[in-house]
């Protein structure tokens, strides 16, 4: 399973890859070889405004990782209200509650990832609800105001 399979199910699919990581050239070559250049956009490194713009253009955020601590990109996607499909690993599964604030797939299981993406594409109401829940979670638990109040309660006299 791959973007080729998703392209069959969702002909208009577009994958946006941000950043200039060490595997970028390798991925660009694979995209060319598979004739997917019209379905994949390589943005390079984005400014903060560029990140916001790309998140606002997107329908879904996918984060496939084998190791993670606290992912700023997942937090940005959550705050943007995007439905998220991400690897079920430590560092991600403590941010995303499966079927509440996103969908988790088994890390390295491409078929599971494919199925979750297709499922959310087909169930737009669930996708909207997951994105809404993710945004509410960030507002309630991770906002500057919330962090200030937490620190204030730790250091204030009671």
Coordinates of N, CA, C and O in Angstrom, one line a residue:
X1 N 0.8 -1.2 0.0 CA 0.0 0.0 0.0 C 0.9 1.2 0.0 O 1.9 1.3 0.7
X2 N 0.4 2.2 -0.7 CA 1.2 3.5 -0.9 C 0.3 4.6 -1.4 O -0.9 4.4 -1.6
X3 N 1.0 5.7 -1.7 CA 0.2 6.8 -2.3 C -0.4 6.3 -3.7 O -1.4 6.9 -4.1
X4 N 0.3 5.4 -4.3 CA -0.3 4.9 -5.6 C -1.7 4.3 -5.4 O -2.6 4.5 -6.2
X5 N -1.8 3.5 -4.3 CA -3.1 2.9 -4.0 C -4.1 4.0 -3.6 O -5.3 4.0 -4.0
X6 N -3.7 5.0 -2.8 CA -4.5 6.1 -2.4 C -4.9 6.9 -3.7 O -6.1 7.4 -3.8
X7 N -4.0 7.1 -4.6 CA -4.3 7.8 -5.8 C -5.4 7.1 -6.6 O -6.3 7.8 -7.3
X8 N -5.5 5.8 -6.6 CA -6.6 5.0 -7.2 C -7.9 5.3 -6.6 O -8.9 5.6 -7.2
X9 N -7.9 5.4 -5.2 CA -9.1 5.6 -4.5 C -9.5 7.1 -4.4 O -10.7 7.5 -4.4
X10 N -8.5 8.0 -4.4 CA -8.6 9.4 -4.3 C -7.8 10.1 -5.4 O -6.7 10.5 -5.1
X11 N -8.3 10.2 -6.6 CA -7.4 10.7 -7.7 C -6.9 12.1 -7.5 O -5.8 12.4 -7.9
X12 N -7.6 12.9 -6.7 CA -7.2 14.3 -6.5 C -6.2 14.4 -5.3 O -5.8 15.6 -5.0
X13 N -5.8 13.3 -4.7 CA -4.9 13.4 -3.5 C -3.7 14.2 -3.8 O -3.1 14.1 -4.9
X14 N -3.3 15.0 -2.8 CA -2.0 15.7 -2.9 C -1.3 15.6 -1.6 O -1.8 15.9 -0.6
X15 N -0.1 15.2 -1.7 CA 0.8 15.0 -0.5 C 1.7 16.2 -0.5 O 2.4 16.5 -1.4
X16 N 1.8 16.9 0.7 CA 2.6 18.0 0.9 C 3.7 17.6 1.9 O 3.4 17.2 3.0
X17 N 5.0 17.6 1.4 CA 6.1 17.3 2.3 C 6.9 18.5 2.6 O 7.5 19.1 1.6
X18 N 6.9 18.9 3.8 CA 7.7 20.1 4.2 C 9.0 19.7 4.8 O 9.2 18.6 5.3
X19 N 10.0 20.6 4.6 CA 11.3 20.4 5.2 C 12.3 20.0 4.2 O 12.1 19.8 3.0
X20 N 13.6 20.0 4.7 CA 14.7 19.7 3.8 C 15.6 18.6 4.5 O 16.8 18.7 4.6
X21 N 14.9 17.5 5.0 CA 15.6 16.5 5.7 C 16.6 15.7 4.8 O 16.6 15.9 3.6
X22 N 17.3 14.8 5.4 CA 18.4 14.1 4.7 C 17.9 13.1 3.7 O 18.6 12.7 2.8
X23 N 16.6 12.8 3.7 CA 16.1 11.8 2.7 C 15.3 12.5 1.6 O 14.7 11.9 0.8
X24 N 15.3 13.8 1.6 CA 14.5 14.6 0.6 C 14.8 14.2 -0.8 O 13.9 13.9 -1.6
X25 N 16.1 14.2 -1.2 CA 16.5 13.8 -2.5 C 16.0 12.4 -2.9 O 15.5 12.2 -4.0
X26 N 16.2 11.5 -2.0 CA 15.8 10.1 -2.2 C 14.3 10.0 -2.5 O 13.8 9.4 -3.4
X27 N 13.5 10.8 -1.7 CA 12.0 10.8 -1.8 C 11.7 11.4 -3.1 O 10.8 11.0 -3.9
X28 N 12.3 12.5 -3.5 CA 12.0 13.2 -4.8 C 12.3 12.2 -5.9 O 11.5 12.2 -6.9
X29 N 13.3 11.4 -5.9 CA 13.6 10.5 -6.9 C 12.5 9.4 -7.0 O 12.1 9.0 -8.1
X30 N 12.1 8.9 -5.9 CA 11.0 7.9 -5.9 C 9.7 8.5 -6.5 O 9.0 7.9 -7.3
X31 N 9.4 9.7 -6.1 CA 8.2 10.4 -6.7 C 8.3 10.5 -8.2 O 7.3 10.2 -8.9
X32 N 9.4 10.9 -8.7 CA 9.6 11.0 -10.2 C 9.5 9.6 -10.8 O 8.8 9.5 -11.8
X33 N 10.2 8.6 -10.2 CA 10.1 7.3 -10.8 C 8.7 6.7 -10.8 O 8.4 6.0 -11.8
X34 N 7.9 7.0 -9.9 CA 6.5 6.5 -9.8 C 5.5 7.5 -10.6 O 4.3 7.2 -10.5
X35 N 6.1 8.5 -11.2 CA 5.2 9.4 -11.9 C 4.1 10.1 -11.1 O 3.0 10.2 -11.4
X36 N 4.5 10.5 -9.9 CA 3.6 11.1 -8.9 C 3.9 12.6 -8.7 O 3.3 13.2 -7.8
X37 N 4.7 13.2 -9.6 CA 5.1 14.6 -9.4 C 3.8 15.5 -9.3 O 3.9 16.5 -8.5
X38 N 2.8 15.2 -10.0 CA 1.6 16.0 -9.9 C 0.8 15.9 -8.6 O -0.1 16.6 -8.3
X39 N 1.1 14.8 -7.8 CA 0.4 14.6 -6.6 C 1.3 14.9 -5.3 O 0.8 14.7 -4.2
X40 N 2.5 15.3 -5.5 CA 3.4 15.5 -4.3 C 4.0 16.9 -4.5 O 4.5 17.2 -5.6
X41 N 3.9 17.7 -3.4 CA 4.6 19.0 -3.4 C 5.7 19.0 -2.3 O 5.4 18.6 -1.2
X42 N 6.9 19.3 -2.7 CA 8.0 19.5 -1.8 C 8.1 21.0 -1.5 O 8.4 21.8 -2.4
X43 N 7.9 21.4 -0.3 CA 7.9 22.8 0.1 C 9.2 23.3 0.5 O 9.5 24.5 0.5
X44 N 10.1 22.4 1.0 CA 11.3 22.9 1.6 C 11.0 23.4 3.0 O 9.9 23.2 3.5
X45 N 11.9 24.1 3.6 CA 11.7 24.7 4.9 C 10.7 25.8 4.8 O 10.8 26.6 3.9
X46 N 9.8 25.8 5.7 CA 8.7 26.8 5.7 C 8.9 27.8 6.9 O 9.3 27.4 8.0
X47 N 8.5 29.1 6.6 CA 8.4 30.0 7.7 C 7.2 29.7 8.6 O 6.4 28.9 8.2
X48 N 7.1 30.4 9.7 CA 5.9 30.1 10.5 C 4.6 30.4 9.8 O 3.6 29.7 9.8
X49 N 4.6 31.5 9.0 CA 3.5 31.9 8.2 C 3.2 30.8 7.1 O 2.1 30.5 6.8
X50 N 4.3 30.3 6.5 CA 4.1 29.2 5.5 C 3.5 28.0 6.1 O 2.7 27.3 5.5
X51 N 3.9 27.6 7.3 CA 3.4 26.4 8.0 C 1.9 26.6 8.2 O 1.1 25.7 7.9
X52 N 1.5 27.8 8.7 CA 0.1 28.1 9.0 C -0.7 28.0 7.7 O -1.8 27.4 7.6
X53 N -0.2 28.6 6.6 CA -0.8 28.6 5.3 C -1.0 27.1 4.8 O -2.1 26.8 4.4
X54 N 0.0 26.3 4.9 CA -0.1 24.9 4.4 C -1.1 24.1 5.3 O -1.9 23.3 4.7
X55 N -1.1 24.3 6.6 CA -2.1 23.6 7.4 C -3.5 24.0 7.1 O -4.4 23.2 7.1
X56 N -3.7 25.3 6.8 CA -5.0 25.8 6.5 C -5.5 25.3 5.2 O -6.7 25.1 5.0
X57 N -4.6 25.0 4.2 CA -4.9 24.4 2.9 C -5.3 22.9 3.0 O -5.9 22.4 2.1
X58 N -4.8 22.3 4.1 CA -4.9 20.8 4.2 C -6.2 20.3 4.7 O -6.9 21.0 5.4
X59 N -6.5 19.1 4.3 CA -7.7 18.4 4.8 C -7.4 17.4 5.9 O -8.2 16.9 6.7
X60 N -6.1 16.9 6.0 CA -5.7 15.9 6.9 C -4.2 16.1 7.1 O -3.4 16.4 6.2
X61 N -3.7 15.8 8.3 CA -2.3 15.8 8.7 C -1.9 14.4 9.0 O -2.5 13.7 9.8
X62 N -0.8 13.9 8.3 CA -0.3 12.6 8.6 C 1.1 12.7 9.2 O 1.9 13.5 8.6
X63 N 1.4 12.0 10.2 CA 2.7 12.0 10.9 C 3.1 10.6 11.1 O 2.7 9.9 12.0
X64 N 4.0 10.1 10.3 CA 4.6 8.8 10.3 C 6.0 8.8 10.9 O 6.9 9.4 10.3
X65 N 6.1 8.3 12.1 CA 7.4 8.4 12.8 C 7.7 7.1 13.6 O 6.8 6.4 14.0
X66 N 9.0 6.7 13.7 CA 9.3 5.6 14.5 C 9.7 6.0 16.0 O 9.8 5.2 16.9
X67 N 10.1 7.3 16.1 CA 10.5 7.8 17.4 C 10.1 9.3 17.5 O 10.2 10.0 16.5
X68 N 9.7 9.7 18.7 CA 9.2 11.1 18.8 C 9.3 11.5 20.3 O 9.2 10.6 21.2
X69 N 9.5 12.7 20.5 CA 9.3 13.2 21.9 C 8.1 14.1 21.9 O 7.0 13.5 22.0
X70 N 8.2 15.4 21.9 CA 7.0 16.2 21.8 C 7.0 16.9 20.5 O 7.9 17.8 20.2
X71 N 6.2 16.5 19.6 CA 6.2 16.9 18.2 C 5.5 18.3 18.0 O 4.2 18.4 18.2
X72 N 6.2 19.3 17.7 CA 5.7 20.6 17.5 C 4.8 20.6 16.3 O 3.7 21.3 16.3
X73 N 5.1 19.8 15.3 CA 4.3 19.8 14.1 C 2.9 19.2 14.3 O 1.9 19.6 13.8
X74 N 2.8 18.2 15.2 CA 1.5 17.6 15.6 C 0.7 18.6 16.4 O -0.5 18.8 16.1
X75 N 1.4 19.3 17.3 CA 0.7 20.3 18.1 C 0.1 21.4 17.2 O -1.0 21.9 17.4
X76 N 0.9 21.8 16.1 CA 0.4 22.8 15.2 C -0.8 22.3 14.4 O -1.7 23.1 14.2
X77 N -0.7 21.1 14.0 CA -1.9 20.5 13.3 C -3.1 20.4 14.2 O -4.2 20.7 13.7
X78 N -2.9 20.0 15.4 CA -4.0 19.9 16.4 C -4.6 21.3 16.6 O -5.8 21.5 16.5
X79 N -3.8 22.3 16.8 CA -4.2 23.7 17.0 C -5.0 24.2 15.8 O -5.8 25.1 15.9
X80 N -4.6 23.7 14.6 CA -5.3 24.2 13.4 C -6.6 23.5 13.1 O -7.3 23.8 12.2
X81 N -6.9 22.5 14.0 CA -8.2 21.8 13.9 C -8.2 20.7 12.8 O -9.3 20.4 12.3
X82 N -7.0 20.2 12.4 CA -6.9 19.2 11.4 C -7.1 17.8 12.0 O -6.6 17.5 13.0
X83 N -7.8 16.9 11.2 CA -7.8 15.6 11.7 C -6.4 15.0 11.4 O -5.7 15.4 10.5
X84 N -6.0 14.1 12.3 CA -4.6 13.6 12.3 C -4.6 12.1 12.2 O -5.3 11.5 13.0
X85 N -3.7 11.6 11.4 CA -3.4 10.2 11.4 C -1.9 10.1 11.8 O -1.1 10.7 11.1
X86 N -1.6 9.4 12.8 CA -0.2 9.4 13.3 C 0.2 8.0 13.8 O -0.6 7.2 14.2
X87 N 1.5 7.8 13.9 CA 2.1 6.5 14.4 C 1.7 6.4 15.9 O 1.8 7.3 16.7
X88 N 1.3 5.2 16.3 CA 1.0 4.9 17.7 C 2.3 4.5 18.4 O 2.6 3.4 18.6
X89 N 3.0 5.6 18.8 CA 4.3 5.4 19.5 C 4.3 6.4 20.7 O 3.5 7.4 20.7
X90 N 5.1 6.1 21.7 CA 5.3 7.1 22.8 C 5.7 8.4 22.2 O 6.5 8.5 21.3
X91 N 5.2 9.5 22.8 CA 5.5 10.8 22.3 C 4.4 11.3 21.4 O 4.2 12.5 21.2
X92 N 3.7 10.4 20.7 CA 2.6 10.8 19.9 C 1.3 10.3 20.6 O 0.4 11.1 20.7
X93 N 1.3 9.1 21.1 CA 0.0 8.6 21.7 C -0.3 9.2 23.0 O -1.3 9.0 23.5
X94 N 0.6 10.0 23.6 CA 0.3 10.8 24.7 C -0.3 12.1 24.4 O -0.9 12.8 25.2
X95 N -0.3 12.5 23.1 CA -0.9 13.7 22.6 C -2.2 13.4 21.9 O -3.2 14.1 22.0
X96 N -2.3 12.3 21.2 CA -3.4 12.0 20.4 C -4.1 10.8 21.0 O -3.5 9.7 21.2
X97 N -5.4 11.0 21.3 CA -6.2 9.9 21.8 C -6.9 9.3 20.6 O -7.7 10.0 19.9
X98 N -6.7 8.0 20.3 CA -7.2 7.3 19.2 C -8.8 7.4 19.1 O -9.4 7.2 20.1
X99 N -9.2 7.8 18.0 CA -10.7 8.0 17.7 C -11.3 9.1 18.5 O -12.5 9.2 18.6
X100 N -10.5 10.0 19.1 CA -11.0 11.2 19.8 C -10.4 12.4 19.3 O -11.1 13.3 18.8
X101 N -9.1 12.5 19.3 CA -8.4 13.7 18.8 C -7.5 13.3 17.6 O -6.8 14.1 17.1
X102 N -7.7 12.1 17.1 CA -7.0 11.7 15.9 C -7.1 10.2 15.7 O -7.8 9.5 16.5
X103 N -6.4 9.6 14.7 CA -6.4 8.2 14.5 C -4.9 7.8 14.6 O -4.0 8.4 14.0
X104 N -4.7 6.7 15.3 CA -3.3 6.1 15.4 C -3.2 4.9 14.6 O -4.1 4.0 14.6
X105 N -2.1 4.7 14.0 CA -1.8 3.5 13.2 C -0.5 2.8 13.7 O 0.3 3.5 14.3
X106 N -0.4 1.5 13.6 CA 0.8 0.8 14.0 C 2.0 1.3 13.2 O 2.0 1.2 12.0
X107 N 3.0 1.8 13.9 CA 4.2 2.3 13.3 C 4.8 1.3 12.3 O 5.0 0.1 12.7
X108 N 5.1 1.7 11.1 CA 5.7 0.8 10.1 C 4.6 -0.1 9.4 O 5.0 -0.7 8.4
X109 N 3.4 0.0 9.7 CA 2.3 -0.8 9.1 C 1.7 0.1 8.0 O 0.7 0.9 8.3
X110 N 2.1 0.1 6.8 CA 1.7 0.9 5.7 C 0.2 0.7 5.4 O -0.5 1.6 5.1
X111 N -0.2 -0.6 5.5 CA -1.6 -0.9 5.2 C -2.5 -0.2 6.2 O -3.6 0.3 5.9
X112 N -2.2 -0.3 7.5 CA -2.9 0.4 8.5 C -3.0 1.9 8.3 O -4.1 2.5 8.4
X113 N -1.9 2.5 7.9 CA -1.9 3.9 7.6 C -2.8 4.2 6.4 O -3.6 5.1 6.5
X114 N -2.7 3.4 5.4 CA -3.5 3.6 4.2 C -5.0 3.5 4.6 O -5.8 4.4 4.2
X115 N -5.4 2.5 5.4 CA -6.8 2.3 5.7 C -7.3 3.5 6.6 O -8.5 3.9 6.4
X116 N -6.5 4.0 7.5 CA -6.9 5.1 8.3 C -7.1 6.4 7.5 O -8.1 7.1 7.6
X117 N -6.2 6.7 6.5 CA -6.4 7.8 5.6 C -7.6 7.7 4.8 O -8.4 8.6 4.7
X118 N -7.8 6.5 4.2 CA -9.0 6.3 3.4 C -10.3 6.4 4.2 O -11.3 7.0 3.7
X119 N -10.3 5.9 5.4 CA -11.4 5.9 6.3 C -11.8 7.3 6.6 O -13.0 7.7 6.5
X120 N -10.9 8.2 6.9 CA -11.2 9.6 7.2 C -11.6 10.4 6.0 O -12.4 11.3 6.0
X121 N -11.0 10.0 4.8 CA -11.5 10.6 3.6 C -13.0 10.3 3.3 O -13.7 11.2 2.9
X122 N -13.3 9.1 3.6 CA -14.7 8.7 3.3 C -15.7 9.1 4.4 O -16.9 9.4 4.1
X123 N -15.2 9.3 5.6 CA -16.1 9.7 6.7 C -15.7 11.2 7.1 O -15.0 11.4 8.1
X124 N -16.2 12.1 6.3 CA -15.8 13.5 6.5 C -16.3 14.1 7.8 O -15.7 14.9 8.5
X125 N -17.5 13.6 8.3 CA -18.0 14.0 9.6 C -17.1 13.6 10.8 O -16.8 14.4 11.7
X126 N -16.6 12.4 10.7 CA -15.7 11.9 11.8 C -14.4 12.7 11.7 O -13.8 13.2 12.7
X127 N -13.9 12.9 10.5 CA -12.7 13.7 10.3 C -12.9 15.1 10.9 O -12.0 15.6 11.6
X128 N -14.0 15.8 10.6 CA -14.3 17.1 11.2 C -14.3 17.1 12.7 O -13.8 17.9 13.4
X129 N -15.0 16.0 13.2 CA -15.1 15.9 14.7 C -13.7 15.7 15.3 O -13.4 16.3 16.4
X130 N -12.9 14.8 14.7 CA -11.5 14.6 15.3 C -10.7 15.9 15.3 O -10.0 16.2 16.3
X131 N -10.8 16.7 14.2 CA -10.1 17.9 14.1 C -10.6 18.9 15.2 O -9.8 19.6 15.8
X132 N -11.9 19.0 15.3 CA -12.5 19.9 16.3 C -12.1 19.5 17.8 O -11.7 20.3 18.6
X133 N -12.1 18.2 18.0 CA -11.6 17.7 19.3 C -10.2 18.0 19.6 O -9.8 18.4 20.7
X134 N -9.4 17.9 18.6 CA -7.9 18.1 18.7 C -7.7 19.6 19.0 O -6.9 20.0 19.9
X135 N -8.4 20.5 18.3 CA -8.3 21.9 18.6 C -8.8 22.3 20.0 O -8.1 23.0 20.7
X136 N -9.9 21.7 20.5 CA -10.4 21.9 21.8 C -9.3 21.4 22.8 O -9.1 22.1 23.9
X137 N -8.7 20.3 22.6 CA -7.7 19.8 23.5 C -6.5 20.7 23.6 O -6.1 21.0 24.7
X138 N -6.0 21.3 22.5 CA -4.9 22.2 22.6 C -5.3 23.5 23.3 O -4.5 24.0 24.1
X139 N -6.5 24.0 23.1 CA -7.0 25.2 23.7 C -7.1 25.0 25.2 O -6.7 25.8 26.0
X140 N -7.6 23.8 25.6 CA -7.9 23.5 27.1 C -6.6 23.2 27.8 O -6.5 23.4 29.0
X141 N -5.7 22.5 27.2 CA -4.5 21.9 27.9 C -3.2 22.5 27.5 O -2.2 22.4 28.3
X142 N -3.0 23.2 26.4 CA -1.7 23.5 25.9 C -1.6 25.0 25.5 O -0.5 25.4 25.0
X143 N -2.6 25.8 25.8 CA -2.5 27.2 25.4 C -1.5 28.0 26.4 O -1.2 27.5 27.4
X144 N -1.1 29.1 25.9 CA -0.2 30.0 26.7 C -0.9 30.3 28.1 O -0.3 30.3 29.1
X145 N -2.2 30.6 28.0 CA -2.9 30.9 29.2 C -2.9 29.7 30.2 O -2.7 29.9 31.4
X146 N -3.2 28.6 29.7 CA -3.2 27.4 30.5 C -1.9 27.1 31.1 O -1.8 26.8 32.3
X147 N -0.8 27.2 30.4 CA 0.5 27.0 30.9 C 0.9 28.0 32.0 O 1.5 27.7 33.0
X148 N 0.5 29.3 31.7 CA 0.7 30.3 32.7 C 0.0 30.0 34.0 O 0.6 30.1 35.1
X149 N -1.2 29.6 33.9 CA -2.0 29.3 35.1 C -1.4 28.1 35.9 O -1.4 28.0 37.1
X150 N -0.9 27.1 35.1 CA -0.3 25.9 35.7 C 1.0 26.3 36.5 O 1.2 26.0 37.6
X151 N 1.9 27.1 35.8 CA 3.1 27.6 36.5 C 2.8 28.5 37.6 O 3.4 28.4 38.7
X152 N 1.8 29.4 37.5 CA 1.4 30.3 38.6 C 1.0 29.5 39.8 O 1.4 29.8 40.9
X153 N 0.2 28.4 39.6 CA -0.3 27.6 40.7 C 0.9 26.9 41.4 O 0.8 26.7 42.6
X154 N 1.9 26.6 40.6 CA 3.1 25.9 41.2 C 3.9 26.8 42.1 O 4.4 26.4 43.1
X155 N 4.0 28.1 41.7 CA 4.9 29.0 42.4 C 4.2 30.0 43.3 O 4.9 30.7 44.1
X156 N 2.9 30.1 43.3 CA 2.2 31.1 44.1 C 2.0 30.5 45.5 O 1.9 29.3 45.7
X157 N 1.9 31.5 46.4 CA 1.6 31.1 47.8 C 0.1 30.7 47.9 O -0.8 31.4 47.4
X158 N -0.2 29.7 48.6 CA -1.6 29.3 48.7 C -2.1 29.6 50.1 O -1.5 29.7 51.0

